[in-house]
Amino acid sequence: MTREELMAVLEKKRMTEIIELIEDAEQGELEELELVESLGLLMEQDLNREVIQLLESLGVTIIYISGDDEDFEDDEDDEDED
């Protein structure tokens, strides 16, 4: 899928936040993106893969974390608030 096709699909589905991520990456404003590996970025697997491939082609480093890591970070944040 080309960038234009992908953007058209995202616009049709009104996924404005994903479009903004791609635009930020194109402008060099997004260098890294952390994703929970089991969730990805989008629920639709094929679209998720296409968006991630586009972001990587734009120089964005995708950092996969496990859901356990995310839970641990949330726990640390909770402890900091006490």
PDB file of N, CA and C in Angstrom:
ATOM      1  N   MET A   1       0.851  -1.173   0.000  1.00  0.00           N
ATOM      2  CA  MET A   1       0.000   0.000   0.000  1.00  0.00           C
ATOM      3  C   MET A   1       0.899   1.238   0.000  1.00  0.00           C
ATOM      4  N   THR A   2       0.580   2.166  -0.873  1.00  0.00           N
ATOM      5  CA  THR A   2       1.370   3.391  -0.923  1.00  0.00           C
ATOM      6  C   THR A   2       0.981   4.312   0.227  1.00  0.00           C
ATOM      7  N   ARG A   3       1.790   5.323   0.435  1.00  0.00           N
ATOM      8  CA  ARG A   3       1.509   6.291   1.495  1.00  0.00           C
ATOM      9  C   ARG A   3       0.149   6.945   1.252  1.00  0.00           C
ATOM     10  N   GLU A   4      -0.113   7.316  -0.002  1.00  0.00           N
ATOM     11  CA  GLU A   4      -1.363   7.987  -0.328  1.00  0.00           C
ATOM     12  C   GLU A   4      -2.562   7.075  -0.058  1.00  0.00           C
ATOM     13  N   GLU A   5      -2.451   5.803  -0.440  1.00  0.00           N
ATOM     14  CA  GLU A   5      -3.535   4.847  -0.182  1.00  0.00           C
ATOM     15  C   GLU A   5      -3.760   4.675   1.320  1.00  0.00           C
ATOM     16  N   LEU A   6      -2.670   4.565   2.048  1.00  0.00           N
ATOM     17  CA  LEU A   6      -2.760   4.394   3.497  1.00  0.00           C
ATOM     18  C   LEU A   6      -3.410   5.613   4.149  1.00  0.00           C
ATOM     19  N   MET A   7      -2.995   6.790   3.747  1.00  0.00           N
ATOM     20  CA  MET A   7      -3.568   8.012   4.315  1.00  0.00           C
ATOM     21  C   MET A   7      -5.057   8.122   3.977  1.00  0.00           C
ATOM     22  N   ALA A   8      -5.449   7.697   2.767  1.00  0.00           N
ATOM     23  CA  ALA A   8      -6.864   7.728   2.378  1.00  0.00           C
ATOM     24  C   ALA A   8      -7.686   6.791   3.261  1.00  0.00           C
ATOM     25  N   VAL A   9      -7.150   5.609   3.549  1.00  0.00           N
ATOM     26  CA  VAL A   9      -7.844   4.658   4.422  1.00  0.00           C
ATOM     27  C   VAL A   9      -7.976   5.245   5.821  1.00  0.00           C
ATOM     28  N   LEU A  10      -6.896   5.819   6.321  1.00  0.00           N
ATOM     29  CA  LEU A  10      -6.926   6.409   7.661  1.00  0.00           C
ATOM     30  C   LEU A  10      -7.912   7.571   7.736  1.00  0.00           C
ATOM     31  N   GLU A  11      -7.952   8.392   6.691  1.00  0.00           N
ATOM     32  CA  GLU A  11      -8.900   9.503   6.667  1.00  0.00           C
ATOM     33  C   GLU A  11     -10.332   8.985   6.631  1.00  0.00           C
ATOM     34  N   LYS A  12     -10.577   7.955   5.829  1.00  0.00           N
ATOM     35  CA  LYS A  12     -11.918   7.385   5.724  1.00  0.00           C
ATOM     36  C   LYS A  12     -12.387   6.827   7.070  1.00  0.00           C
ATOM     37  N   LYS A  13     -11.448   6.246   7.814  1.00  0.00           N
ATOM     38  CA  LYS A  13     -11.764   5.682   9.121  1.00  0.00           C
ATOM     39  C   LYS A  13     -11.671   6.718  10.240  1.00  0.00           C
ATOM     40  N   ARG A  14     -11.363   7.943   9.863  1.00  0.00           N
ATOM     41  CA  ARG A  14     -11.253   9.068  10.803  1.00  0.00           C
ATOM     42  C   ARG A  14     -10.231   8.812  11.915  1.00  0.00           C
ATOM     43  N   MET A  15      -9.106   8.276  11.526  1.00  0.00           N
ATOM     44  CA  MET A  15      -8.024   8.000  12.474  1.00  0.00           C
ATOM     45  C   MET A  15      -7.051   9.172  12.466  1.00  0.00           C
ATOM     46  N   THR A  16      -7.538  10.308  12.951  1.00  0.00           N
ATOM     47  CA  THR A  16      -6.763  11.542  12.870  1.00  0.00           C
ATOM     48  C   THR A  16      -5.485  11.494  13.705  1.00  0.00           C
ATOM     49  N   GLU A  17      -5.505  10.805  14.837  1.00  0.00           N
ATOM     50  CA  GLU A  17      -4.302  10.744  15.669  1.00  0.00           C
ATOM     51  C   GLU A  17      -3.179   9.975  14.958  1.00  0.00           C
ATOM     52  N   ILE A  18      -3.533   8.937  14.209  1.00  0.00           N
ATOM     53  CA  ILE A  18      -2.531   8.170  13.468  1.00  0.00           C
ATOM     54  C   ILE A  18      -1.998   9.016  12.317  1.00  0.00           C
ATOM     55  N   ILE A  19      -2.875   9.745  11.658  1.00  0.00           N
ATOM     56  CA  ILE A  19      -2.448  10.649  10.587  1.00  0.00           C
ATOM     57  C   ILE A  19      -1.474  11.683  11.145  1.00  0.00           C
ATOM     58  N   GLU A  20      -1.777  12.221  12.319  1.00  0.00           N
ATOM     59  CA  GLU A  20      -0.881  13.199  12.942  1.00  0.00           C
ATOM     60  C   GLU A  20       0.470  12.585  13.285  1.00  0.00           C
ATOM     61  N   LEU A  21       0.484  11.327  13.742  1.00  0.00           N
ATOM     62  CA  LEU A  21       1.755  10.635  14.010  1.00  0.00           C
ATOM     63  C   LEU A  21       2.594  10.562  12.741  1.00  0.00           C
ATOM     64  N   ILE A  22       1.957  10.173  11.635  1.00  0.00           N
ATOM     65  CA  ILE A  22       2.672  10.051  10.359  1.00  0.00           C
ATOM     66  C   ILE A  22       3.189  11.417   9.919  1.00  0.00           C
ATOM     67  N   GLU A  23       2.376  12.445  10.031  1.00  0.00           N
ATOM     68  CA  GLU A  23       2.817  13.787   9.652  1.00  0.00           C
ATOM     69  C   GLU A  23       3.971  14.273  10.528  1.00  0.00           C
ATOM     70  N   ASP A  24       3.908  13.975  11.825  1.00  0.00           N
ATOM     71  CA  ASP A  24       5.015  14.321  12.724  1.00  0.00           C
ATOM     72  C   ASP A  24       6.292  13.610  12.293  1.00  0.00           C
ATOM     73  N   ALA A  25       6.172  12.342  11.932  1.00  0.00           N
ATOM     74  CA  ALA A  25       7.340  11.576  11.484  1.00  0.00           C
ATOM     75  C   ALA A  25       7.909  12.173  10.202  1.00  0.00           C
ATOM     76  N   GLU A  26       7.050  12.572   9.292  1.00  0.00           N
ATOM     77  CA  GLU A  26       7.505  13.168   8.034  1.00  0.00           C
ATOM     78  C   GLU A  26       8.243  14.481   8.268  1.00  0.00           C
ATOM     79  N   GLN A  27       7.864  15.200   9.314  1.00  0.00           N
ATOM     80  CA  GLN A  27       8.501  16.480   9.630  1.00  0.00           C
ATOM     81  C   GLN A  27       9.706  16.315  10.546  1.00  0.00           C
ATOM     82  N   GLY A  28      10.038  15.070  10.883  1.00  0.00           N
ATOM     83  CA  GLY A  28      11.191  14.818  11.744  1.00  0.00           C
ATOM     84  C   GLY A  28      10.922  15.076  13.208  1.00  0.00           C
ATOM     85  N   GLU A  29       9.656  15.174  13.588  1.00  0.00           N
ATOM     86  CA  GLU A  29       9.295  15.477  14.971  1.00  0.00           C
ATOM     87  C   GLU A  29       9.023  14.232  15.805  1.00  0.00           C
ATOM     88  N   LEU A  30       9.097  13.063  15.188  1.00  0.00           N
ATOM     89  CA  LEU A  30       8.860  11.807  15.896  1.00  0.00           C
ATOM     90  C   LEU A  30      10.017  10.872  15.601  1.00  0.00           C
ATOM     91  N   GLU A  31      10.793  10.579  16.636  1.00  0.00           N
ATOM     92  CA  GLU A  31      11.968   9.721  16.459  1.00  0.00           C
ATOM     93  C   GLU A  31      11.733   8.316  16.970  1.00  0.00           C
ATOM     94  N   GLU A  32      10.975   8.192  18.067  1.00  0.00           N
ATOM     95  CA  GLU A  32      10.717   6.884  18.686  1.00  0.00           C
ATOM     96  C   GLU A  32       9.246   6.772  19.038  1.00  0.00           C
ATOM     97  N   LEU A  33       8.775   5.525  18.996  1.00  0.00           N
ATOM     98  CA  LEU A  33       7.407   5.250  19.387  1.00  0.00           C
ATOM     99  C   LEU A  33       7.399   3.958  20.174  1.00  0.00           C
ATOM    100  N   GLU A  34       6.924   4.013  21.412  1.00  0.00           N
ATOM    101  CA  GLU A  34       6.832   2.817  22.241  1.00  0.00           C
ATOM    102  C   GLU A  34       5.458   2.193  22.062  1.00  0.00           C
ATOM    103  N   LEU A  35       5.453   0.893  21.779  1.00  0.00           N
ATOM    104  CA  LEU A  35       4.202   0.167  21.611  1.00  0.00           C
ATOM    105  C   LEU A  35       4.212  -1.071  22.479  1.00  0.00           C
ATOM    106  N   VAL A  36       3.073  -1.376  23.060  1.00  0.00           N
ATOM    107  CA  VAL A  36       2.937  -2.652  23.760  1.00  0.00           C
ATOM    108  C   VAL A  36       2.821  -3.698  22.670  1.00  0.00           C
ATOM    109  N   GLU A  37       3.759  -4.636  22.666  1.00  0.00           N
ATOM    110  CA  GLU A  37       3.873  -5.584  21.567  1.00  0.00           C
ATOM    111  C   GLU A  37       2.581  -6.349  21.302  1.00  0.00           C
ATOM    112  N   SER A  38       1.901  -6.749  22.358  1.00  0.00           N
ATOM    113  CA  SER A  38       0.687  -7.543  22.171  1.00  0.00           C
ATOM    114  C   SER A  38      -0.481  -6.714  21.634  1.00  0.00           C
ATOM    115  N   LEU A  39      -0.418  -5.389  21.748  1.00  0.00           N
ATOM    116  CA  LEU A  39      -1.508  -4.533  21.296  1.00  0.00           C
ATOM    117  C   LEU A  39      -1.240  -3.875  19.951  1.00  0.00           C
ATOM    118  N   GLY A  40       0.000  -3.477  19.710  1.00  0.00           N
ATOM    119  CA  GLY A  40       0.314  -2.762  18.493  1.00  0.00           C
ATOM    120  C   GLY A  40      -0.208  -1.333  18.561  1.00  0.00           C
ATOM    121  N   LEU A  41      -0.400  -0.753  17.405  1.00  0.00           N
ATOM    122  CA  LEU A  41      -0.860   0.632  17.319  1.00  0.00           C
ATOM    123  C   LEU A  41      -2.353   0.685  16.997  1.00  0.00           C
ATOM    124  N   LEU A  42      -2.793  -0.222  16.137  1.00  0.00           N
ATOM    125  CA  LEU A  42      -4.189  -0.275  15.708  1.00  0.00           C
ATOM    126  C   LEU A  42      -4.732  -1.688  15.884  1.00  0.00           C
ATOM    127  N   MET A  43      -6.030  -1.785  16.082  1.00  0.00           N
ATOM    128  CA  MET A  43      -6.638  -3.101  16.269  1.00  0.00           C
ATOM    129  C   MET A  43      -6.637  -3.915  14.976  1.00  0.00           C
ATOM    130  N   GLU A  44      -6.822  -3.260  13.851  1.00  0.00           N
ATOM    131  CA  GLU A  44      -6.842  -3.948  12.557  1.00  0.00           C
ATOM    132  C   GLU A  44      -5.403  -4.312  12.169  1.00  0.00           C
ATOM    133  N   GLN A  45      -5.093  -5.600  12.186  1.00  0.00           N
ATOM    134  CA  GLN A  45      -3.709  -6.077  12.037  1.00  0.00           C
ATOM    135  C   GLN A  45      -3.038  -5.616  10.746  1.00  0.00           C
ATOM    136  N   ASP A  46      -3.728  -5.739   9.602  1.00  0.00           N
ATOM    137  CA  ASP A  46      -3.106  -5.353   8.334  1.00  0.00           C
ATOM    138  C   ASP A  46      -2.803  -3.864   8.303  1.00  0.00           C
ATOM    139  N   LEU A  47      -3.742  -3.076   8.755  1.00  0.00           N
ATOM    140  CA  LEU A  47      -3.545  -1.624   8.794  1.00  0.00           C
ATOM    141  C   LEU A  47      -2.446  -1.262   9.793  1.00  0.00           C
ATOM    142  N   ASN A  48      -2.424  -1.955  10.919  1.00  0.00           N
ATOM    143  CA  ASN A  48      -1.392  -1.757  11.927  1.00  0.00           C
ATOM    144  C   ASN A  48      -0.007  -1.978  11.309  1.00  0.00           C
ATOM    145  N   ARG A  49       0.143  -3.091  10.593  1.00  0.00           N
ATOM    146  CA  ARG A  49       1.430  -3.425   9.972  1.00  0.00           C
ATOM    147  C   ARG A  49       1.839  -2.357   8.958  1.00  0.00           C
ATOM    148  N   GLU A  50       0.879  -1.901   8.141  1.00  0.00           N
ATOM    149  CA  GLU A  50       1.172  -0.882   7.126  1.00  0.00           C
ATOM    150  C   GLU A  50       1.625   0.434   7.764  1.00  0.00           C
ATOM    151  N   VAL A  51       0.943   0.856   8.820  1.00  0.00           N
ATOM    152  CA  VAL A  51       1.298   2.111   9.491  1.00  0.00           C
ATOM    153  C   VAL A  51       2.683   2.002  10.114  1.00  0.00           C
ATOM    154  N   ILE A  52       2.957   0.891  10.774  1.00  0.00           N
ATOM    155  CA  ILE A  52       4.266   0.706  11.406  1.00  0.00           C
ATOM    156  C   ILE A  52       5.371   0.685  10.354  1.00  0.00           C
ATOM    157  N   GLN A  53       5.131   0.003   9.232  1.00  0.00           N
ATOM    158  CA  GLN A  53       6.132  -0.019   8.160  1.00  0.00           C
ATOM    159  C   GLN A  53       6.399   1.378   7.620  1.00  0.00           C
ATOM    160  N   LEU A  54       5.339   2.166   7.454  1.00  0.00           N
ATOM    161  CA  LEU A  54       5.514   3.535   6.974  1.00  0.00           C
ATOM    162  C   LEU A  54       6.309   4.363   7.978  1.00  0.00           C
ATOM    163  N   LEU A  55       5.948   4.261   9.249  1.00  0.00           N
ATOM    164  CA  LEU A  55       6.679   5.011  10.273  1.00  0.00           C
ATOM    165  C   LEU A  55       8.154   4.630  10.283  1.00  0.00           C
ATOM    166  N   GLU A  56       8.442   3.333  10.198  1.00  0.00           N
ATOM    167  CA  GLU A  56       9.841   2.885  10.175  1.00  0.00           C
ATOM    168  C   GLU A  56      10.559   3.413   8.938  1.00  0.00           C
ATOM    169  N   SER A  57       9.876   3.451   7.798  1.00  0.00           N
ATOM    170  CA  SER A  57      10.505   3.958   6.572  1.00  0.00           C
ATOM    171  C   SER A  57      10.799   5.462   6.683  1.00  0.00           C
ATOM    172  N   LEU A  58      10.081   6.124   7.581  1.00  0.00           N
ATOM    173  CA  LEU A  58      10.300   7.556   7.819  1.00  0.00           C
ATOM    174  C   LEU A  58      11.341   7.800   8.905  1.00  0.00           C
ATOM    175  N   GLY A  59      11.960   6.716   9.388  1.00  0.00           N
ATOM    176  CA  GLY A  59      13.037   6.853  10.353  1.00  0.00           C
ATOM    177  C   GLY A  59      12.615   6.753  11.807  1.00  0.00           C
ATOM    178  N   VAL A  60      11.373   6.383  12.064  1.00  0.00           N
ATOM    179  CA  VAL A  60      10.897   6.241  13.438  1.00  0.00           C
ATOM    180  C   VAL A  60      11.340   4.879  13.973  1.00  0.00           C
ATOM    181  N   THR A  61      11.939   4.887  15.148  1.00  0.00           N
ATOM    182  CA  THR A  61      12.328   3.650  15.814  1.00  0.00           C
ATOM    183  C   THR A  61      11.150   3.168  16.643  1.00  0.00           C
ATOM    184  N   ILE A  62      10.699   1.946  16.348  1.00  0.00           N
ATOM    185  CA  ILE A  62       9.599   1.362  17.097  1.00  0.00           C
ATOM    186  C   ILE A  62      10.208   0.545  18.243  1.00  0.00           C
ATOM    187  N   ILE A  63       9.828   0.884  19.454  1.00  0.00           N
ATOM    188  CA  ILE A  63      10.323   0.181  20.638  1.00  0.00           C
ATOM    189  C   ILE A  63       9.161  -0.630  21.198  1.00  0.00           C
ATOM    190  N   TYR A  64       9.323  -1.943  21.152  1.00  0.00           N
ATOM    191  CA  TYR A  64       8.268  -2.817  21.660  1.00  0.00           C
ATOM    192  C   TYR A  64       8.517  -3.131  23.121  1.00  0.00           C
ATOM    193  N   ILE A  65       7.473  -2.967  23.905  1.00  0.00           N
ATOM    194  CA  ILE A  65       7.546  -3.323  25.316  1.00  0.00           C
ATOM    195  C   ILE A  65       6.463  -4.355  25.580  1.00  0.00           C
ATOM    196  N   SER A  66       6.696  -5.190  26.556  1.00  0.00           N
ATOM    197  CA  SER A  66       5.663  -6.163  26.905  1.00  0.00           C
ATOM    198  C   SER A  66       4.643  -5.484  27.798  1.00  0.00           C
ATOM    199  N   GLY A  67       3.466  -6.039  27.870  1.00  0.00           N
ATOM    200  CA  GLY A  67       2.438  -5.488  28.748  1.00  0.00           C
ATOM    201  C   GLY A  67       2.903  -5.483  30.190  1.00  0.00           C
ATOM    202  N   ASP A  68       3.754  -6.455  30.571  1.00  0.00           N
ATOM    203  CA  ASP A  68       4.283  -6.517  31.935  1.00  0.00           C
ATOM    204  C   ASP A  68       5.145  -5.305  32.239  1.00  0.00           C
ATOM    205  N   ASP A  69       5.962  -4.889  31.262  1.00  0.00           N
ATOM    206  CA  ASP A  69       6.804  -3.709  31.454  1.00  0.00           C
ATOM    207  C   ASP A  69       5.945  -2.480  31.693  1.00  0.00           C
ATOM    208  N   GLU A  70       4.862  -2.354  30.944  1.00  0.00           N
ATOM    209  CA  GLU A  70       3.963  -1.213  31.079  1.00  0.00           C
ATOM    210  C   GLU A  70       3.327  -1.204  32.463  1.00  0.00           C
ATOM    211  N   ASP A  71       2.891  -2.372  32.944  1.00  0.00           N
ATOM    212  CA  ASP A  71       2.311  -2.467  34.276  1.00  0.00           C
ATOM    213  C   ASP A  71       3.318  -2.051  35.335  1.00  0.00           C
ATOM    214  N   PHE A  72       4.573  -2.471  35.162  1.00  0.00           N
ATOM    215  CA  PHE A  72       5.617  -2.149  36.120  1.00  0.00           C
ATOM    216  C   PHE A  72       5.842  -0.644  36.161  1.00  0.00           C
ATOM    217  N   GLU A  73       5.873   0.003  34.976  1.00  0.00           N
ATOM    218  CA  GLU A  73       6.071   1.446  34.936  1.00  0.00           C
ATOM    219  C   GLU A  73       4.911   2.163  35.602  1.00  0.00           C
ATOM    220  N   ASP A  74       3.675   1.683  35.386  1.00  0.00           N
ATOM    221  CA  ASP A  74       2.520   2.296  36.031  1.00  0.00           C
ATOM    222  C   ASP A  74       2.624   2.177  37.542  1.00  0.00           C
ATOM    223  N   ASP A  75       3.076   1.010  38.038  1.00  0.00           N
ATOM    224  CA  ASP A  75       3.236   0.807  39.472  1.00  0.00           C
ATOM    225  C   ASP A  75       4.255   1.780  40.044  1.00  0.00           C
ATOM    226  N   GLU A  76       5.363   2.000  39.293  1.00  0.00           N
ATOM    227  CA  GLU A  76       6.384   2.932  39.764  1.00  0.00           C
ATOM    228  C   GLU A  76       5.814   4.345  39.838  1.00  0.00           C
ATOM    229  N   ASP A  77       5.012   4.729  38.823  1.00  0.00           N
ATOM    230  CA  ASP A  77       4.408   6.058  38.828  1.00  0.00           C
ATOM    231  C   ASP A  77       3.478   6.216  40.031  1.00  0.00           C
ATOM    232  N   ASP A  78       2.711   5.164  40.349  1.00  0.00           N
ATOM    233  CA  ASP A  78       1.811   5.211  41.486  1.00  0.00           C
ATOM    234  C   ASP A  78       2.590   5.404  42.789  1.00  0.00           C
ATOM    235  N   GLU A  79       3.736   4.719  42.896  1.00  0.00           N
ATOM    236  CA  GLU A  79       4.547   4.837  44.105  1.00  0.00           C
ATOM    237  C   GLU A  79       5.109   6.236  44.246  1.00  0.00           C
ATOM    238  N   ASP A  80       5.461   6.865  43.106  1.00  0.00           N
ATOM    239  CA  ASP A  80       6.004   8.229  43.149  1.00  0.00           C
ATOM    240  C   ASP A  80       4.982   9.229  43.660  1.00  0.00           C
ATOM    241  N   GLU A  81       3.682   8.949  43.411  1.00  0.00           N
ATOM    242  CA  GLU A  81       2.643   9.883  43.807  1.00  0.00           C
ATOM    243  C   GLU A  81       2.365   9.816  45.303  1.00  0.00           C
ATOM    244  N   ASP A  82       2.742   8.724  45.964  1.00  0.00           N
ATOM    245  CA  ASP A  82       2.463   8.561  47.405  1.00  0.00           C
ATOM    246  C   ASP A  82       3.315   9.438  48.256  1.00  0.00           C
TER     247      ASP A  82
END
